[in-house]
PDB file of C-alpha atoms in Angstrom:
ATOM      1  CA  MET A   1      97.452  95.227  73.401  1.00 35.00           C
ATOM      2  CA  SER A   2      95.507  92.535  75.150  1.00 34.00           C
ATOM      3  CA  ASP A   3      96.898  89.523  76.931  1.00 34.00           C
ATOM      4  CA  ALA A   4      93.530  87.769  76.943  1.00 32.00           C
ATOM      5  CA  THR A   5      94.478  85.318  74.181  1.00 31.00           C
ATOM      6  CA  PRO A   6      94.278  81.721  75.473  1.00 31.00           C
ATOM      7  CA  PRO A   7      97.767  80.648  76.557  1.00 35.00           C
ATOM      8  CA  ARG A   8      99.835  78.192  74.560  1.00 38.00           C
ATOM      9  CA  THR A   9     100.929  75.983  77.389  1.00 38.00           C
ATOM     10  CA  GLY A  10     102.967  73.332  75.601  1.00 48.00           C
ATOM     11  CA  ASP A  11     104.575  70.829  77.930  1.00 49.00           C
ATOM     12  CA  ALA A  12     104.289  71.863  81.592  1.00 47.00           C
ATOM     13  CA  ARG A  13     106.942  70.629  83.996  1.00 46.00           C
ATOM     14  CA  GLY A  14     107.340  71.091  87.727  1.00 43.00           C
ATOM     15  CA  GLY A  15     107.719  69.255  90.965  1.00 38.00           C
ATOM     16  CA  SER A  16     105.887  69.640  94.239  1.00 35.00           C
ATOM     17  CA  GLY A  17     105.931  73.231  95.447  1.00 37.00           C
ATOM     18  CA  GLN A  18     107.802  74.459  92.365  1.00 45.00           C
ATOM     19  CA  ALA A  19     106.628  76.835  89.653  1.00 53.00           C
ATOM     20  CA  LEU A  20     105.791  75.065  86.451  1.00 66.00           C
ATOM     21  CA  ALA A  21     108.085  75.425  83.466  1.00 82.00           C
ATOM     22  CA  TYR A  22     106.597  75.426  79.987  1.00 83.00           C
ATOM     23  CA  VAL A  23     108.222  74.000  76.893  1.00 88.00           C
ATOM     24  CA  PRO A  24     106.264  75.297  73.884  1.00 84.00           C
ATOM     25  CA  ASP A  25     104.787  72.638  71.639  1.00 80.00           C
ATOM     26  CA  ARG A  26     105.589  74.841  68.633  1.00 82.00           C
ATOM     27  CA  THR A  27     107.741  77.876  67.935  1.00 86.00           C
ATOM     28  CA  GLU A  28     107.906  80.541  65.257  1.00 89.00           C
ATOM     29  CA  THR A  29     111.067  81.588  63.462  1.00 92.00           C
ATOM     30  CA  PRO A  30     111.368  85.370  63.792  1.00 94.00           C
ATOM     31  CA  ARG A  31     111.855  87.620  60.804  1.00 94.00           C
ATOM     32  CA  MET A  32     115.548  88.281  60.276  1.00 96.00           C
ATOM     33  CA  PRO A  33     116.810  91.557  58.845  1.00 96.00           C
ATOM     34  CA  GLY A  34     118.725  92.248  55.698  1.00 97.00           C
ATOM     35  CA  ARG A  35     121.570  94.719  55.523  1.00 97.00           C
ATOM     36  CA  PRO A  36     120.451  98.288  56.190  1.00 98.00           C
ATOM     37  CA  ARG A  37     121.023 100.947  53.552  1.00 97.00           C
ATOM     38  CA  HIS A  38     123.060 102.889  56.099  1.00 97.00           C
ATOM     39  CA  VAL A  39     126.151 101.741  57.993  1.00 97.00           C
ATOM     40  CA  LEU A  40     126.004 102.308  61.733  1.00 98.00           C
ATOM     41  CA  MET A  41     128.891 103.993  63.479  1.00 97.00           C
ATOM     42  CA  PRO A  42     131.276 102.063  65.771  1.00 97.00           C
ATOM     43  CA  GLY A  43     129.735 101.275  69.150  1.00 98.00           C
ATOM     44  CA  ALA A  44     126.131 101.527  67.916  1.00 98.00           C
ATOM     45  CA  CYS A  45     123.551  99.852  70.165  1.00 98.00           C
ATOM     46  CA  ASP A  46     120.144  98.287  69.564  1.00 98.00           C
ATOM     47  CA  ALA A  47     118.681  99.076  72.972  1.00 98.00           C
ATOM     48  CA  HIS A  48     115.589  96.838  72.966  1.00 98.00           C
ATOM     49  CA  CYS A  49     115.431  93.155  72.005  1.00 98.00           C
ATOM     50  CA  HIS A  50     114.486  89.831  73.606  1.00 98.00           C
ATOM     51  CA  VAL A  51     115.853  86.284  73.611  1.00 98.00           C
ATOM     52  CA  PHE A  52     113.805  83.095  73.945  1.00 97.00           C
ATOM     53  CA  GLY A  53     115.165  79.583  74.334  1.00 96.00           C
ATOM     54  CA  PRO A  54     116.562  77.178  73.513  1.00 96.00           C
ATOM     55  CA  TYR A  55     113.537  75.824  75.319  1.00 95.00           C
ATOM     56  CA  ASP A  56     115.089  72.524  76.332  1.00 94.00           C
ATOM     57  CA  ARG A  57     117.546  74.564  78.418  1.00 96.00           C
ATOM     58  CA  PHE A  58     115.441  77.617  79.206  1.00 96.00           C
ATOM     59  CA  PRO A  59     111.748  76.716  79.396  1.00 95.00           C
ATOM     60  CA  LEU A  60     109.214  79.451  79.963  1.00 94.00           C
ATOM     61  CA  GLN A  61     108.023  80.113  83.494  1.00 92.00           C
ATOM     62  CA  GLN A  62     104.550  81.240  82.444  1.00 83.00           C
ATOM     63  CA  PRO A  63     102.212  80.039  79.695  1.00 78.00           C
ATOM     64  CA  SER A  64     102.750  82.426  76.814  1.00 76.00           C
ATOM     65  CA  SER A  65      99.863  84.361  75.285  1.00 75.00           C
ATOM     66  CA  TYR A  66     101.695  84.471  71.938  1.00 80.00           C
ATOM     67  CA  ALA A  67     103.460  81.952  69.758  1.00 84.00           C
ATOM     68  CA  ALA A  68     106.885  81.421  71.274  1.00 89.00           C
ATOM     69  CA  PRO A  69     109.713  82.739  69.069  1.00 94.00           C
ATOM     70  CA  ASP A  70     112.679  80.559  68.225  1.00 96.00           C
ATOM     71  CA  ALA A  71     115.043  83.359  69.216  1.00 97.00           C
ATOM     72  CA  PRO A  72     118.019  82.040  71.189  1.00 98.00           C
ATOM     73  CA  ALA A  73     121.155  84.069  71.826  1.00 98.00           C
ATOM     74  CA  GLU A  74     122.958  82.794  68.740  1.00 98.00           C
ATOM     75  CA  ARG A  75     120.180  83.966  66.412  1.00 98.00           C
ATOM     76  CA  TYR A  76     119.933  87.285  68.224  1.00 98.00           C
ATOM     77  CA  LEU A  77     123.678  87.930  67.924  1.00 98.00           C
ATOM     78  CA  SER A  78     123.462  87.121  64.216  1.00 98.00           C
ATOM     79  CA  MET A  79     120.654  89.667  63.907  1.00 98.00           C
ATOM     80  CA  LEU A  80     122.788  92.325  65.599  1.00 98.00           C
ATOM     81  CA  ASP A  81     125.703  91.544  63.301  1.00 98.00           C
ATOM     82  CA  THR A  82     123.504  91.893  60.224  1.00 98.00           C
ATOM     83  CA  LEU A  83     122.299  95.296  61.418  1.00 98.00           C
ATOM     84  CA  GLY A  84     125.875  96.345  62.088  1.00 98.00           C
ATOM     85  CA  ALA A  85     125.185  96.987  65.768  1.00 98.00           C
ATOM     86  CA  GLN A  86     128.187  96.255  67.952  1.00 98.00           C
ATOM     87  CA  ARG A  87     126.144  96.447  71.156  1.00 98.00           C
ATOM     88  CA  GLY A  88     122.723  95.406  72.340  1.00 98.00           C
ATOM     89  CA  VAL A  89     120.350  95.502  75.302  1.00 98.00           C
ATOM     90  CA  LEU A  90     118.176  92.498  76.094  1.00 98.00           C
ATOM     91  CA  VAL A  91     114.881  92.885  77.952  1.00 98.00           C
ATOM     92  CA  GLN A  92     113.361  90.024  79.931  1.00 97.00           C
ATOM     93  CA  PRO A  93     110.066  88.958  78.273  1.00 94.00           C
ATOM     94  CA  ALA A  94     107.052  88.311  80.493  1.00 92.00           C
ATOM     95  CA  PRO A  95     106.756  84.526  79.875  1.00 93.00           C
ATOM     96  CA  TYR A  96     110.089  84.072  81.653  1.00 95.00           C
ATOM     97  CA  GLY A  97     108.730  85.805  84.743  1.00 94.00           C
ATOM     98  CA  THR A  98     111.488  86.485  87.268  1.00 96.00           C
ATOM     99  CA  GLU A  99     113.729  83.651  86.004  1.00 96.00           C
ATOM    100  CA  PRO A 100     116.624  85.316  84.106  1.00 97.00           C
ATOM    101  CA  ALA A 101     118.584  82.211  83.060  1.00 97.00           C
ATOM    102  CA  ALA A 102     118.098  82.730  79.297  1.00 97.00           C
ATOM    103  CA  LEU A 103     118.946  86.413  79.617  1.00 98.00           C
ATOM    104  CA  LEU A 104     122.063  85.765  81.694  1.00 98.00           C
ATOM    105  CA  ASP A 105     123.219  83.078  79.290  1.00 98.00           C
ATOM    106  CA  ALA A 106     122.897  85.511  76.391  1.00 98.00           C
ATOM    107  CA  LEU A 107     124.872  88.139  78.310  1.00 98.00           C
ATOM    108  CA  ARG A 108     127.653  85.591  78.790  1.00 98.00           C
ATOM    109  CA  GLN A 109     127.648  84.743  75.111  1.00 98.00           C
ATOM    110  CA  GLY A 110     127.784  88.427  74.268  1.00 98.00           C
ATOM    111  CA  ALA A 111     131.196  88.648  75.931  1.00 96.00           C
ATOM    112  CA  GLY A 112     130.795  92.275  76.980  1.00 96.00           C
ATOM    113  CA  ARG A 113     128.822  93.618  74.023  1.00 98.00           C
ATOM    114  CA  LEU A 114     125.421  93.183  75.735  1.00 98.00           C
ATOM    115  CA  ARG A 115     123.542  94.551  78.727  1.00 98.00           C
ATOM    116  CA  GLY A 116     120.321  93.263  80.279  1.00 98.00           C
ATOM    117  CA  VAL A 117     117.014  94.356  81.784  1.00 98.00           C
ATOM    118  CA  ALA A 118     115.696  91.720  84.194  1.00 98.00           C
ATOM    119  CA  VAL A 119     112.433  91.324  86.126  1.00 98.00           C
ATOM    120  CA  ALA A 120     112.204  91.012  89.912  1.00 97.00           C
ATOM    121  CA  ASP A 121     109.702  91.493  92.686  1.00 96.00           C
ATOM    122  CA  PRO A 122     110.547  92.714  96.207  1.00 96.00           C
ATOM    123  CA  GLN A 123     111.349  89.158  97.326  1.00 96.00           C
ATOM    124  CA  VAL A 124     114.554  89.177  95.252  1.00 97.00           C
ATOM    125  CA  SER A 125     117.668  88.942  97.406  1.00 97.00           C
ATOM    126  CA  ASP A 126     120.537  91.412  97.446  1.00 97.00           C
ATOM    127  CA  ALA A 127     122.824  88.559  96.475  1.00 97.00           C
ATOM    128  CA  GLN A 128     120.767  87.984  93.326  1.00 97.00           C
ATOM    129  CA  LEU A 129     120.713  91.668  92.431  1.00 98.00           C
ATOM    130  CA  ARG A 130     124.465  91.872  92.964  1.00 97.00           C
ATOM    131  CA  ALA A 131     125.114  88.826  90.789  1.00 98.00           C
ATOM    132  CA  TRP A 132     122.855  90.131  88.034  1.00 98.00           C
ATOM    133  CA  SER A 133     124.575  93.505  88.061  1.00 97.00           C
ATOM    134  CA  GLU A 134     127.977  91.851  87.822  1.00 97.00           C
ATOM    135  CA  ALA A 135     126.683  89.831  84.843  1.00 98.00           C
ATOM    136  CA  GLY A 136     125.616  92.965  82.958  1.00 98.00           C
ATOM    137  CA  VAL A 137     122.049  93.633  84.127  1.00 98.00           C
ATOM    138  CA  ARG A 138     121.480  97.371  84.386  1.00 98.00           C
ATOM    139  CA  ALA A 139     117.730  97.664  85.008  1.00 98.00           C
ATOM    140  CA  LEU A 140     114.543  95.990  86.152  1.00 98.00           C
ATOM    141  CA  ARG A 141     111.447  96.085  83.967  1.00 98.00           C
ATOM    142  CA  PHE A 142     107.989  96.875  85.287  1.00 98.00           C
ATOM    143  CA  VAL A 143     104.815  96.422  83.268  1.00 96.00           C
ATOM    144  CA  GLU A 144     101.456  97.966  84.056  1.00 94.00           C
ATOM    145  CA  ALA A 145      99.434  96.377  81.259  1.00 85.00           C
ATOM    146  CA  ARG A 146      96.351  94.445  82.291  1.00 82.00           C
ATOM    147  CA  ASP A 147      93.717  92.269  80.679  1.00 80.00           C
ATOM    148  CA  PRO A 148      90.005  93.222  80.740  1.00 82.00           C
ATOM    149  CA  ALA A 149      89.658  91.564  84.141  1.00 85.00           C
ATOM    150  CA  GLY A 150      92.374  93.807  85.581  1.00 83.00           C
ATOM    151  CA  ARG A 151      95.054  91.121  85.812  1.00 85.00           C
ATOM    152  CA  LEU A 152      98.658  91.910  84.973  1.00 87.00           C
ATOM    153  CA  PHE A 153     100.245  90.097  82.061  1.00 82.00           C
ATOM    154  CA  PRO A 154     101.429  86.747  83.466  1.00 83.00           C
ATOM    155  CA  GLY A 155     105.038  87.015  84.556  1.00 89.00           C
ATOM    156  CA  SER A 156     104.974  90.807  84.935  1.00 93.00           C
ATOM    157  CA  VAL A 157     105.757  92.932  87.972  1.00 96.00           C
ATOM    158  CA  GLY A 158     103.571  96.018  88.242  1.00 96.00           C
ATOM    159  CA  PHE A 159     104.403  99.658  88.908  1.00 97.00           C
ATOM    160  CA  ASP A 160     103.139  99.314  92.479  1.00 95.00           C
ATOM    161  CA  GLN A 161     106.249  97.266  93.339  1.00 97.00           C
ATOM    162  CA  ILE A 162     108.798  99.882  92.277  1.00 98.00           C
ATOM    163  CA  ALA A 163     108.820 101.936  95.474  1.00 97.00           C
ATOM    164  CA  ALA A 164     109.654  98.894  97.604  1.00 97.00           C
ATOM    165  CA  LEU A 165     112.540  97.971  95.318  1.00 98.00           C
ATOM    166  CA  ALA A 166     113.858 101.467  94.657  1.00 98.00           C
ATOM    167  CA  PRO A 167     116.407 101.725  97.508  1.00 97.00           C
ATOM    168  CA  ARG A 168     118.048  98.438  96.601  1.00 97.00           C
ATOM    169  CA  MET A 169     117.920  99.197  92.889  1.00 98.00           C
ATOM    170  CA  LYS A 170     119.873 102.391  93.520  1.00 97.00           C
ATOM    171  CA  GLN A 171     122.326 100.480  95.706  1.00 96.00           C
ATOM    172  CA  HIS A 172     123.040  98.027  92.874  1.00 97.00           C
ATOM    173  CA  GLY A 173     123.114 100.593  90.074  1.00 96.00           C
ATOM    174  CA  LEU A 174     119.824  99.529  88.482  1.00 98.00           C
ATOM    175  CA  HIS A 175     117.302 101.797  86.805  1.00 98.00           C
ATOM    176  CA  ALA A 176     113.607 101.133  86.105  1.00 98.00           C
ATOM    177  CA  GLN A 177     112.280 100.389  82.650  1.00 98.00           C
ATOM    178  CA  LEU A 178     108.529 100.980  82.293  1.00 98.00           C
ATOM    179  CA  TRP A 179     105.945  99.720  79.836  1.00 97.00           C
ATOM    180  CA  ALA A 180     102.238 100.493  79.974  1.00 96.00           C
ATOM    181  CA  PRO A 181      99.362 101.766  77.847  1.00 95.00           C
ATOM    182  CA  CYS A 182      99.897 105.490  77.467  1.00 96.00           C
ATOM    183  CA  ASP A 183      97.110 106.710  79.764  1.00 96.00           C
ATOM    184  CA  VAL A 184      98.503 104.694  82.676  1.00 96.00           C
ATOM    185  CA  TYR A 185     101.560 106.948  82.843  1.00 97.00           C
ATOM    186  CA  THR A 186      99.392 109.887  83.839  1.00 96.00           C
ATOM    187  CA  ARG A 187      98.464 108.108  87.067  1.00 95.00           C
ATOM    188  CA  HIS A 188     101.907 106.806  87.973  1.00 96.00           C
ATOM    189  CA  LEU A 189     104.742 108.958  86.640  1.00 96.00           C
ATOM    190  CA  PRO A 190     104.449 111.928  89.017  1.00 93.00           C
ATOM    191  CA  ALA A 191     104.998 109.650  92.033  1.00 94.00           C
ATOM    192  CA  LEU A 192     107.623 107.479  90.320  1.00 96.00           C
ATOM    193  CA  ALA A 193     109.620 110.538  89.296  1.00 93.00           C
ATOM    194  CA  GLY A 194     109.999 111.342  92.995  1.00 94.00           C
ATOM    195  CA  LEU A 195     111.757 108.072  93.857  1.00 96.00           C
ATOM    196  CA  GLY A 196     115.164 109.191  92.648  1.00 94.00           C
ATOM    197  CA  LEU A 197     115.416 106.345  90.136  1.00 97.00           C
ATOM    198  CA  THR A 198     116.349 106.699  86.499  1.00 98.00           C
ATOM    199  CA  LEU A 199     113.151 105.905  84.549  1.00 98.00           C
ATOM    200  CA  VAL A 200     113.204 104.603  80.976  1.00 98.00           C
ATOM    201  CA  ILE A 201     109.930 104.556  79.040  1.00 98.00           C
ATOM    202  CA  ASP A 202     109.385 101.820  76.456  1.00 97.00           C
ATOM    203  CA  HIS A 203     108.037 102.182  72.931  1.00 96.00           C
ATOM    204  CA  LEU A 204     107.509 105.938  72.562  1.00 97.00           C
ATOM    205  CA  GLY A 205     105.272 105.836  75.603  1.00 97.00           C
ATOM    206  CA  SER A 206     102.758 103.609  73.751  1.00 97.00           C
ATOM    207  CA  LEU A 207     101.229 106.848  72.495  1.00 98.00           C
ATOM    208  CA  VAL A 208      98.409 106.962  69.950  1.00 97.00           C
ATOM    209  CA  PRO A 209      99.577 109.122  67.015  1.00 97.00           C
ATOM    210  CA  GLY A 210      96.022 109.929  65.976  1.00 97.00           C
ATOM    211  CA  ARG A 211      95.458 111.915  69.177  1.00 97.00           C
ATOM    212  CA  GLY A 212      97.828 114.557  67.857  1.00 97.00           C
ATOM    213  CA  PRO A 213     100.358 116.809  69.586  1.00 96.00           C
ATOM    214  CA  GLN A 214      97.770 118.260  71.993  1.00 97.00           C
ATOM    215  CA  ASP A 215      97.302 114.867  73.674  1.00 98.00           C
ATOM    216  CA  ALA A 216      97.791 115.331  77.415  1.00 97.00           C
ATOM    217  CA  VAL A 217      99.877 112.170  77.825  1.00 97.00           C
ATOM    218  CA  PHE A 218     102.194 113.212  75.009  1.00 98.00           C
ATOM    219  CA  GLN A 219     102.597 116.621  76.601  1.00 98.00           C
ATOM    220  CA  LEU A 220     103.345 115.005  79.978  1.00 97.00           C
ATOM    221  CA  LEU A 221     105.987 112.659  78.567  1.00 98.00           C
ATOM    222  CA  ARG A 222     107.631 115.331  76.461  1.00 98.00           C
ATOM    223  CA  GLY A 223     107.785 117.666  79.456  1.00 97.00           C
ATOM    224  CA  LEU A 224     109.307 115.041  81.747  1.00 97.00           C
ATOM    225  CA  LEU A 225     111.839 114.141  79.081  1.00 98.00           C
ATOM    226  CA  ALA A 226     112.760 117.793  78.547  1.00 98.00           C
ATOM    227  CA  ASP A 227     113.269 118.130  82.317  1.00 97.00           C
ATOM    228  CA  GLY A 228     115.557 115.080  82.384  1.00 97.00           C
ATOM    229  CA  ALA A 229     113.119 113.094  84.567  1.00 97.00           C
ATOM    230  CA  ILE A 230     112.739 110.213  82.098  1.00 98.00           C
ATOM    231  CA  TRP A 231     114.468 108.559  79.150  1.00 98.00           C
ATOM    232  CA  MET A 232     112.556 107.464  76.046  1.00 98.00           C
ATOM    233  CA  LYS A 233     112.997 104.436  73.782  1.00 98.00           C
ATOM    234  CA  LEU A 234     112.263 105.198  70.131  1.00 97.00           C
ATOM    235  CA  THR A 235     110.886 101.720  69.354  1.00 95.00           C
ATOM    236  CA  LEU A 236     108.787 102.880  66.451  1.00 95.00           C
ATOM    237  CA  CYS A 237     107.083  99.658  65.356  1.00 94.00           C
ATOM    238  CA  ARG A 238     104.832  99.517  68.442  1.00 93.00           C
ATOM    239  CA  VAL A 239     103.298 102.931  67.771  1.00 96.00           C
ATOM    240  CA  GLY A 240     103.563 103.952  64.117  1.00 94.00           C
ATOM    241  CA  THR A 241     101.892 102.490  61.043  1.00 94.00           C
ATOM    242  CA  ALA A 242     104.038 100.502  58.610  1.00 93.00           C
ATOM    243  CA  PRO A 243     105.630 100.760  56.178  1.00 92.00           C
ATOM    244  CA  ASP A 244     106.780 104.379  56.533  1.00 94.00           C
ATOM    245  CA  TYR A 245     105.507 105.127  60.085  1.00 96.00           C
ATOM    246  CA  ALA A 246     104.801 108.697  59.000  1.00 97.00           C
ATOM    247  CA  ASP A 247     101.945 109.067  61.482  1.00 97.00           C
ATOM    248  CA  ALA A 248     104.400 108.717  64.380  1.00 97.00           C
ATOM    249  CA  ARG A 249     107.127 110.981  63.085  1.00 98.00           C
ATOM    250  CA  TYR A 250     105.978 113.984  65.087  1.00 98.00           C
ATOM    251  CA  LEU A 251     106.327 111.938  68.286  1.00 98.00           C
ATOM    252  CA  HIS A 252     109.815 110.771  67.372  1.00 98.00           C
ATOM    253  CA  ASP A 253     110.969 114.253  66.388  1.00 98.00           C
ATOM    254  CA  ALA A 254     109.422 115.936  69.430  1.00 98.00           C
ATOM    255  CA  PHE A 255     111.184 113.564  71.824  1.00 98.00           C
ATOM    256  CA  THR A 256     114.576 113.827  70.133  1.00 98.00           C
ATOM    257  CA  ALA A 257     114.240 117.619  70.182  1.00 98.00           C
ATOM    258  CA  ALA A 258     113.091 117.721  73.812  1.00 98.00           C
ATOM    259  CA  ASN A 259     116.197 115.959  75.114  1.00 98.00           C
ATOM    260  CA  PRO A 260     118.597 114.450  72.561  1.00 98.00           C
ATOM    261  CA  ASP A 261     120.774 113.166  75.414  1.00 98.00           C
ATOM    262  CA  GLN A 262     118.096 110.841  76.845  1.00 98.00           C
ATOM    263  CA  VAL A 263     116.630 109.016  73.862  1.00 98.00           C
ATOM    264  CA  LEU A 264     117.555 105.527  72.653  1.00 98.00           C
ATOM    265  CA  TRP A 265     116.860 103.447  69.556  1.00 98.00           C
ATOM    266  CA  GLY A 266     115.621  99.854  69.689  1.00 98.00           C
ATOM    267  CA  SER A 267     114.363  97.424  67.077  1.00 98.00           C
ATOM    268  CA  ASP A 268     112.165  95.335  69.449  1.00 97.00           C
ATOM    269  CA  TRP A 269     113.227  92.121  67.664  1.00 98.00           C
ATOM    270  CA  PRO A 270     111.803  89.375  67.557  1.00 97.00           C
ATOM    271  CA  TYR A 271     108.459  91.258  67.442  1.00 95.00           C
ATOM    272  CA  VAL A 272     106.207  89.206  69.694  1.00 92.00           C
ATOM    273  CA  ARG A 273     102.460  89.608  69.192  1.00 88.00           C
ATOM    274  CA  MET A 274     103.019  90.994  65.686  1.00 91.00           C
ATOM    275  CA  GLY A 275     102.791  87.820  63.573  1.00 86.00           C
ATOM    276  CA  ASP A 276     102.923  88.487  59.845  1.00 86.00           C
ATOM    277  CA  LYS A 277     102.971  92.243  60.572  1.00 89.00           C
ATOM    278  CA  ALA A 278     106.460  91.991  62.054  1.00 92.00           C
ATOM    279  CA  PRO A 279     108.736  94.583  60.457  1.00 95.00           C
ATOM    280  CA  ALA A 280     112.262  94.138  59.211  1.00 96.00           C
ATOM    281  CA  ALA A 281     114.769  95.571  61.665  1.00 97.00           C
ATOM    282  CA  ASP A 282     116.888  96.966  58.850  1.00 98.00           C
ATOM    283  CA  ALA A 283     113.933  98.973  57.531  1.00 97.00           C
ATOM    284  CA  LEU A 284     113.300 100.403  61.009  1.00 98.00           C
ATOM    285  CA  LEU A 285     116.957 101.352  61.299  1.00 98.00           C
ATOM    286  CA  ASP A 286     116.884 103.115  57.941  1.00 98.00           C
ATOM    287  CA  VAL A 287     113.770 105.084  58.897  1.00 98.00           C
ATOM    288  CA  ALA A 288     115.450 106.218  62.121  1.00 98.00           C
ATOM    289  CA  TRP A 289     118.627 107.153  60.267  1.00 98.00           C
ATOM    290  CA  ASP A 290     116.708 109.387  57.886  1.00 98.00           C
ATOM    291  CA  TRP A 291     114.582 110.958  60.622  1.00 98.00           C
ATOM    292  CA  LEU A 292     117.516 111.688  62.935  1.00 98.00           C
ATOM    293  CA  GLY A 293     118.952 113.745  60.131  1.00 97.00           C
ATOM    294  CA  SER A 294     122.466 114.525  61.365  1.00 98.00           C
ATOM    295  CA  ASP A 295     125.528 112.500  62.258  1.00 98.00           C
ATOM    296  CA  ALA A 296     125.738 114.309  65.598  1.00 98.00           C
ATOM    297  CA  LEU A 297     122.246 113.185  66.636  1.00 98.00           C
ATOM    298  CA  ARG A 298     122.800 109.669  65.303  1.00 98.00           C
ATOM    299  CA  GLN A 299     125.958 109.436  67.413  1.00 98.00           C
ATOM    300  CA  LYS A 300     124.013 110.414  70.517  1.00 98.00           C
ATOM    301  CA  VAL A 301     121.072 108.069  69.944  1.00 98.00           C
ATOM    302  CA  TRP A 302     122.998 104.990  68.844  1.00 98.00           C
ATOM    303  CA  VAL A 303     126.289 105.311  70.731  1.00 98.00           C
ATOM    304  CA  ASP A 304     126.698 107.973  73.411  1.00 98.00           C
ATOM    305  CA  ASN A 305     123.331 107.718  75.178  1.00 98.00           C
ATOM    306  CA  PRO A 306     123.221 103.906  75.519  1.00 98.00           C
ATOM    307  CA  ALA A 307     126.881 103.849  76.540  1.00 98.00           C
ATOM    308  CA  ARG A 308     126.140 106.277  79.375  1.00 98.00           C
ATOM    309  CA  LEU A 309     122.906 104.625  80.521  1.00 98.00           C
ATOM    310  CA  TYR A 310     124.011 100.995  80.308  1.00 98.00           C
ATOM    311  CA  GLY A 311     127.669 101.391  81.224  1.00 97.00           C
ATOM    312  CA  PHE A 312     129.313 100.391  77.992  1.00 96.00           C
ATOM    313  CA  PRO A 313     132.991 101.363  77.797  1.00 89.00           C
ATOM    314  CA  LYS A 314     133.961 104.477  75.905  1.00 77.00           C
ATOM    315  CA  GLY A 315     135.775 104.150  72.613  1.00 58.00           C
TER     316      GLY A 315
END
């Protein structure tokens, strides 16, 4: 994916010495799911979604390179209810930078059914990290995706900041969530795995299914997962080809077989950068249900694993 698209700045606000805040001049209504064919078990979790807005209360902190979704907490919670997911994990999107107000507001509205993944650089205070943890934040997200000029996506914090934050992340019970083009992991994961942090990889490692099972990055990720060094999010829509995603099934099945106790399912709603190719979350859920194949594995992926990683209560 490229972040080189000209930004949609909307209305920029900001006083002297303050970061600008951006109110989009237009928004897009995200695709909402229908009812899945399959009924999720109690305590099921969609482990990867985002909230945006309302923009009059929570303006963006960076100009967005994609059309801003109209995806406030109320719409997100309705989406979860339609899927039949009792729990959810919200991930801070890059246009909000290190300002978690929209995320924290959604966690409050979730009344215990949600957890969060925020974004911070090493300048974050311990008081902030403590407050975020108490509010339900369980991780910080790091992105190592760059435009052709080598610049990070606006609002992102790169992998090179993790080591400086790692001691305080461990102190506050936070793990690291990582997103990058697949080949980037080869350069970074060996060192990151030595920090003693729990590492969660987004979107099936951003692997390219056409490279096949002999791909060196796939072999690296599968090996680290099998060893318990990483967790993997099975967010299929960012890797496979719709509508049946058959080209990515071998990746999905290899990861669930390598370590069924450290894989998670996420819809990735509201599907930024996907436009009219955005999938329906219910269809993604049904594909995963069929591929997982057994109630025991479904229980692990949708309930037990996210409960353990994100600290949801048992039962």
